[in-house]
PDB file of C-alpha atoms and ligand atoms in Angstrom:
ATOM      1  CA  MET U   1      -0.225  -0.429  -0.011  1.00 78.00           C
ATOM      2  CA  ARG U   2       1.210   3.815  -1.334  1.00 87.00           C
ATOM      3  CA  THR U   3       0.909   7.288  -0.772  1.00 92.00           C
ATOM      4  CA  LEU U   4       0.818  10.142  -3.353  1.00 93.00           C
ATOM      5  CA  VAL U   5       3.146  12.435  -1.224  1.00 92.00           C
ATOM      6  CA  LEU U   6       2.214  16.426  -2.583  1.00 92.00           C
ATOM      7  CA  ASN U   7       3.687  19.193  -1.348  1.00 88.00           C
ATOM      8  CA  ALA U   8       2.518  22.079   0.402  1.00 89.00           C
ATOM      9  CA  GLY U   9       1.049  24.272  -3.252  1.00 84.00           C
ATOM     10  CA  TYR U  10      -0.428  20.764  -4.382  1.00 87.00           C
ATOM     11  CA  GLU U  11       2.381  19.817  -6.513  1.00 84.00           C
ATOM     12  CA  PRO U  12       3.170  15.723  -6.406  1.00 86.00           C
ATOM     13  CA  LEU U  13       6.317  15.654  -4.311  1.00 86.00           C
ATOM     14  CA  ALA U  14       6.612  11.120  -4.260  1.00 87.00           C
ATOM     15  CA  VAL U  15       5.110   8.347  -3.488  1.00 90.00           C
ATOM     16  CA  VAL U  16       6.224   6.270  -0.079  1.00 91.00           C
ATOM     17  CA  SER U  17       4.637   3.409   2.279  1.00 90.00           C
ATOM     18  CA  PHE U  18       2.216   4.042   3.700  1.00 86.00           C
ATOM     19  CA  LYS U  19       3.869   3.458   7.198  1.00 88.00           C
ATOM     20  CA  ARG U  20       5.756   6.216   6.197  1.00 91.00           C
ATOM     21  CA  ALA U  21       3.228   8.724   5.181  1.00 93.00           C
ATOM     22  CA  LEU U  22       1.167   7.517   8.562  1.00 90.00           C
ATOM     23  CA  VAL U  23       4.548   8.622  10.642  1.00 91.00           C
ATOM     24  CA  LEU U  24       4.427  12.622   8.737  1.00 93.00           C
ATOM     25  CA  VAL U  25       0.898  12.486   9.329  1.00 92.00           C
ATOM     26  CA  MET U  26       1.890  11.297  13.288  1.00 90.00           C
ATOM     27  CA  ASN U  27       4.405  14.037  13.313  1.00 92.00           C
ATOM     28  CA  ASP U  28       2.022  16.600  11.790  1.00 94.00           C
ATOM     29  CA  LYS U  29       4.587  17.041   8.571  1.00 95.00           C
ATOM     30  CA  ALA U  30       1.691  16.089   7.400  1.00 95.00           C
ATOM     31  CA  THR U  31      -1.556  15.926   6.879  1.00 94.00           C
ATOM     32  CA  VAL U  32      -4.280  13.494   4.754  1.00 93.00           C
ATOM     33  CA  VAL U  33      -6.489  14.769   1.301  1.00 93.00           C
ATOM     34  CA  GLU U  34      -7.075  11.254   0.551  1.00 92.00           C
ATOM     35  CA  ARG U  35      -7.434   8.286   2.815  1.00 88.00           C
ATOM     36  CA  LEU U  36      -7.859   4.442   1.496  1.00 82.00           C
ATOM     37  CA  GLU U  37     -10.885   2.188   2.468  1.00 79.00           C
ATOM     38  CA  GLY U  38     -11.257   0.343   6.065  1.00 77.00           C
ATOM     39  CA  GLU U  39     -10.225   0.117   9.147  1.00 77.00           C
ATOM     40  CA  PRO U  40      -8.650   2.492   9.965  1.00 81.00           C
ATOM     41  CA  VAL U  41      -4.698   2.336  12.192  1.00 78.00           C
ATOM     42  CA  TRP U  42      -4.314   1.928  15.376  1.00 80.00           C
ATOM     43  CA  ALA U  43      -0.740   3.006  17.161  1.00 75.00           C
ATOM     44  CA  ALA U  44       0.107   3.936  20.501  1.00 78.00           C
ATOM     45  CA  SER U  45      -0.867   7.461  19.843  1.00 75.00           C
ATOM     46  CA  GLY U  46      -4.220   6.536  18.555  1.00 79.00           C
ATOM     47  CA  SER U  47      -6.613   5.517  15.628  1.00 82.00           C
ATOM     48  CA  TRP U  48      -5.509   6.878  12.277  1.00 79.00           C
ATOM     49  CA  GLU U  49      -7.045   6.753   8.731  1.00 80.00           C
ATOM     50  CA  ARG U  50      -4.899   4.790   6.296  1.00 84.00           C
ATOM     51  CA  PRO U  51      -3.821   7.720   4.167  1.00 91.00           C
ATOM     52  CA  ALA U  52      -4.396   7.578   0.532  1.00 93.00           C
ATOM     53  CA  VAL U  53      -3.488  10.979  -1.205  1.00 94.00           C
ATOM     54  CA  ILE U  54      -1.710  13.078   2.027  1.00 95.00           C
ATOM     55  CA  ILE U  55      -0.245  17.572   1.577  1.00 95.00           C
ATOM     56  CA  LEU U  56       2.943  17.533   3.299  1.00 94.00           C
ATOM     57  CA  THR U  57       1.857  20.781   5.880  1.00 93.00           C
ATOM     58  CA  ARG U  58       5.213  22.456   4.591  1.00 91.00           C
ATOM     59  CA  TYR U  59       6.245  24.217   0.959  1.00 86.00           C
ATOM     60  CA  VAL U  60       9.864  21.077   0.043  1.00 82.00           C
ATOM     61  CA  ARG U  61      11.833  22.936  -2.592  1.00 75.00           C
ATOM     62  CA  VAL U  62      12.435  20.652  -4.937  1.00 69.00           C
ATOM     63  CA  PRO U  63      15.875  20.847  -6.828  1.00 64.00           C
ATOM     64  CA  GLY U  64      14.477  21.253 -10.556  1.00 58.00           C
ATOM     65  CA  SER U  65      15.944  17.943 -12.315  1.00 57.00           C
ATOM     66  CA  THR U  66      13.816  17.524 -15.965  1.00 62.00           C
ATOM     67  CA  HIS U  67      15.728  14.111 -16.305  1.00 70.00           C
ATOM     68  CA  VAL U  68      13.961  10.993 -16.730  1.00 77.00           C
ATOM     69  CA  PRO U  69      15.820   8.395 -17.170  1.00 78.00           C
ATOM     70  CA  VAL U  70      15.418   6.437 -20.034  1.00 87.00           C
ATOM     71  CA  THR U  71      14.056   2.658 -19.486  1.00 89.00           C
ATOM     72  CA  ARG U  72      12.431   0.015 -21.585  1.00 92.00           C
ATOM     73  CA  ARG U  73       9.896   0.211 -19.503  1.00 90.00           C
ATOM     74  CA  GLY U  74       9.150   4.270 -19.696  1.00 90.00           C
ATOM     75  CA  VAL U  75       9.373   4.126 -23.719  1.00 94.00           C
ATOM     76  CA  LEU U  76       6.465   1.814 -23.449  1.00 94.00           C
ATOM     77  CA  ARG U  77       4.097   3.838 -21.168  1.00 91.00           C
ATOM     78  CA  ARG U  78       5.144   7.037 -23.079  1.00 92.00           C
ATOM     79  CA  ASP U  79       3.915   5.793 -26.102  1.00 95.00           C
ATOM     80  CA  ALA U  80       0.916   4.292 -24.703  1.00 93.00           C
ATOM     81  CA  GLN U  81       2.054   0.541 -25.810  1.00 95.00           C
ATOM     82  CA  ARG U  82       1.735   1.570 -29.587  1.00 97.00           C
ATOM     83  CA  CYS U  83       4.406   0.380 -31.836  1.00 97.00           C
ATOM     84  CA  GLY U  84       5.559   3.862 -33.247  1.00 97.00           C
ATOM     85  CA  TYR U  85       5.634   2.509 -37.444  1.00 97.00           C
ATOM     86  CA  CYS U  86       1.709   0.512 -37.087  1.00 97.00           C
ATOM     87  CA  ASP U  87       0.228   1.209 -34.315  1.00 96.00           C
ATOM     88  CA  LYS U  88      -0.221  -2.000 -32.492  1.00 97.00           C
ATOM     89  CA  SER U  89       0.109  -2.591 -29.320  1.00 97.00           C
ATOM     90  CA  ALA U  90       2.854  -3.324 -28.984  1.00 97.00           C
ATOM     91  CA  THR U  91       5.672  -5.614 -26.452  1.00 96.00           C
ATOM     92  CA  THR U  92       9.248  -4.370 -27.279  1.00 96.00           C
ATOM     93  CA  ILE U  93      11.095  -0.982 -27.197  1.00 97.00           C
ATOM     94  CA  ASP U  94      13.623  -0.157 -31.317  1.00 97.00           C
ATOM     95  CA  HIS U  95      16.027   2.083 -31.760  1.00 96.00           C
ATOM     96  CA  ILE U  96      15.409   3.661 -34.547  1.00 96.00           C
ATOM     97  CA  LEU U  97      19.377   4.429 -36.121  1.00 95.00           C
ATOM     98  CA  PRO U  98      19.737   1.253 -35.112  1.00 96.00           C
ATOM     99  CA  ARG U  99      22.494   0.254 -32.406  1.00 93.00           C
ATOM    100  CA  SER U 100      24.863  -1.469 -34.318  1.00 94.00           C
ATOM    101  CA  ARG U 101      24.884   1.796 -36.448  1.00 92.00           C
ATOM    102  CA  GLY U 102      25.676   4.183 -33.259  1.00 92.00           C
ATOM    103  CA  GLY U 103      22.038   4.345 -32.959  1.00 93.00           C
ATOM    104  CA  ALA U 104      21.718   5.930 -29.153  1.00 92.00           C
ATOM    105  CA  ASP U 105      19.522   4.910 -25.597  1.00 92.00           C
ATOM    106  CA  SER U 106      18.355   8.302 -25.896  1.00 92.00           C
ATOM    107  CA  TRP U 107      14.427   9.285 -25.687  1.00 92.00           C
ATOM    108  CA  GLU U 108      14.234  10.483 -29.625  1.00 93.00           C
ATOM    109  CA  ASN U 109      15.903   7.024 -31.029  1.00 96.00           C
ATOM    110  CA  LEU U 110      14.020   5.230 -28.835  1.00 96.00           C
ATOM    111  CA  VAL U 111       9.774   3.677 -29.659  1.00 97.00           C
ATOM    112  CA  ALA U 112       7.482   0.969 -28.901  1.00 97.00           C
ATOM    113  CA  CYS U 113       7.567  -1.377 -31.094  1.00 97.00           C
ATOM    114  CA  CYS U 114       5.512  -4.604 -31.784  1.00 97.00           C
ATOM    115  CA  LEU U 115       7.148  -7.901 -32.425  1.00 97.00           C
ATOM    116  CA  ARG U 116       6.174  -8.404 -36.238  1.00 97.00           C
ATOM    117  CA  CYS U 117       7.285  -4.191 -37.369  1.00 97.00           C
ATOM    118  CA  SER U 118      10.642  -5.196 -35.144  1.00 96.00           C
ATOM    119  CA  ASN U 119      11.800  -7.774 -36.625  1.00 96.00           C
ATOM    120  CA  VAL U 120      11.432  -6.418 -40.981  1.00 97.00           C
ATOM    121  CA  LYS U 121      12.991  -3.615 -39.156  1.00 96.00           C
ATOM    122  CA  GLY U 122      15.991  -5.115 -38.486  1.00 94.00           C
ATOM    123  CA  ASP U 123      19.072  -3.114 -38.859  1.00 94.00           C
ATOM    124  CA  ARG U 124      17.689  -0.729 -40.993  1.00 96.00           C
ATOM    125  CA  THR U 125      16.698   2.315 -40.373  1.00 96.00           C
ATOM    126  CA  PRO U 126      12.643   3.736 -41.045  1.00 96.00           C
ATOM    127  CA  GLN U 127      13.665   5.779 -43.958  1.00 95.00           C
ATOM    128  CA  GLU U 128      15.757   2.454 -45.910  1.00 96.00           C
ATOM    129  CA  MET U 129      11.832   0.880 -45.402  1.00 96.00           C
ATOM    130  CA  GLY U 130      10.360   3.798 -47.017  1.00 96.00           C
ATOM    131  CA  TRP U 131       8.400   3.718 -43.076  1.00 96.00           C
ATOM    132  CA  GLU U 132       7.359   6.976 -41.093  1.00 94.00           C
ATOM    133  CA  LEU U 133       7.598   7.611 -36.995  1.00 95.00           C
ATOM    134  CA  ARG U 134       2.948   8.344 -36.196  1.00 92.00           C
ATOM    135  CA  VAL U 135       5.178   9.957 -33.734  1.00 87.00           C
ATOM    136  CA  ALA U 136       8.158  12.344 -32.587  1.00 89.00           C
ATOM    137  CA  PRO U 137       9.558  10.815 -29.769  1.00 93.00           C
ATOM    138  CA  ARG U 138      10.072  12.848 -27.465  1.00 90.00           C
ATOM    139  CA  PRO U 139      11.407  12.729 -23.702  1.00 86.00           C
ATOM    140  CA  PRO U 140       7.937  12.516 -21.553  1.00 84.00           C
ATOM    141  CA  ARG U 141       7.210  15.317 -19.259  1.00 77.00           C
ATOM    142  CA  GLY U 142       4.871  16.467 -17.149  1.00 71.00           C
ATOM    143  CA  PRO U 143       4.550  15.112 -12.568  1.00 68.00           C
ATOM    144  CA  GLN U 144       3.234  11.813 -13.608  1.00 69.00           C
ATOM    145  CA  TRP U 145       7.438  11.315 -14.716  1.00 73.00           C
ATOM    146  CA  MET U 146       9.256  13.088 -12.345  1.00 70.00           C
ATOM    147  CA  VAL U 147       7.927  12.048  -9.448  1.00 73.00           C
ATOM    148  CA  ARG U 148       9.015   7.867  -9.140  1.00 71.00           C
ATOM    149  CA  GLY U 149       6.804   5.421  -8.519  1.00 73.00           C
ATOM    150  CA  THR U 150       3.529   7.324  -9.895  1.00 72.00           C
ATOM    151  CA  ASP U 151       3.282   4.952 -12.982  1.00 70.00           C
ATOM    152  CA  ARG U 152       1.267   2.061 -11.228  1.00 70.00           C
ATOM    153  CA  SER U 153      -1.265   4.603  -9.729  1.00 72.00           C
ATOM    154  CA  ASP U 154      -4.362   4.493  -7.518  1.00 81.00           C
ATOM    155  CA  PRO U 155      -7.197   6.145  -8.931  1.00 84.00           C
ATOM    156  CA  ARG U 156      -7.456   8.342  -6.272  1.00 86.00           C
ATOM    157  CA  TRP U 157      -3.733   9.997  -7.108  1.00 86.00           C
ATOM    158  CA  GLU U 158      -5.413  10.229 -10.532  1.00 82.00           C
ATOM    159  CA  PRO U 159      -6.777  14.333  -9.753  1.00 82.00           C
ATOM    160  CA  TYR U 160      -3.623  15.619  -8.768  1.00 83.00           C
ATOM    161  CA  LEU U 161      -0.664  14.215 -10.730  1.00 79.00           C
ATOM    162  CA  ALA U 162      -3.534  15.944 -14.211  1.00 73.00           C
ATOM    163  CA  LEU U 163      -3.754  19.180 -11.869  1.00 68.00           C
ATOM    164  CA  ALA U 164      -0.310  19.342 -11.729  1.00 62.00           C
ATOM    165  CA  ALA U 165       0.033  18.702 -15.317  1.00 57.00           C
TER     166      ALA U 165
HETATM  167 ZN1   ZN R 201       4.244  -1.984 -36.319  1.00 72.74          ZN
END
């Protein structure tokens, strides 16, 4: 069970374990915005709601890193699991400029790809295949990318993630 932590300005900040969230609430560092269904949690200090979303009572400055590391899962997620060439369901990723020809492991050079296109394309470029990319691959942006752990999102988090996007 995990909890979305919002900064005092409602920006999504982090995803933490529900225990860690509860400690923040118990220490008056945060208050519960959305709670989970079910029994409250009992601690020495009384009963506590299970937090789904909490908000920090004081604003935290975040060092402004906008770099999202490239991962296979991230590329599939960015492209909504659709093949960049044929729009069918994608299960793999493709180096647009093949690795064997100096293609980088970058957001710009990777695209979600179905197995069929991947096999047919092999070590060729889309130009050589006469293929066109449906999308212009870019590094992803937005809080759902900056905050680790939001890809397995809870429905109760969605309004807060959408608000900040
Ligand atoms: Zn395809």
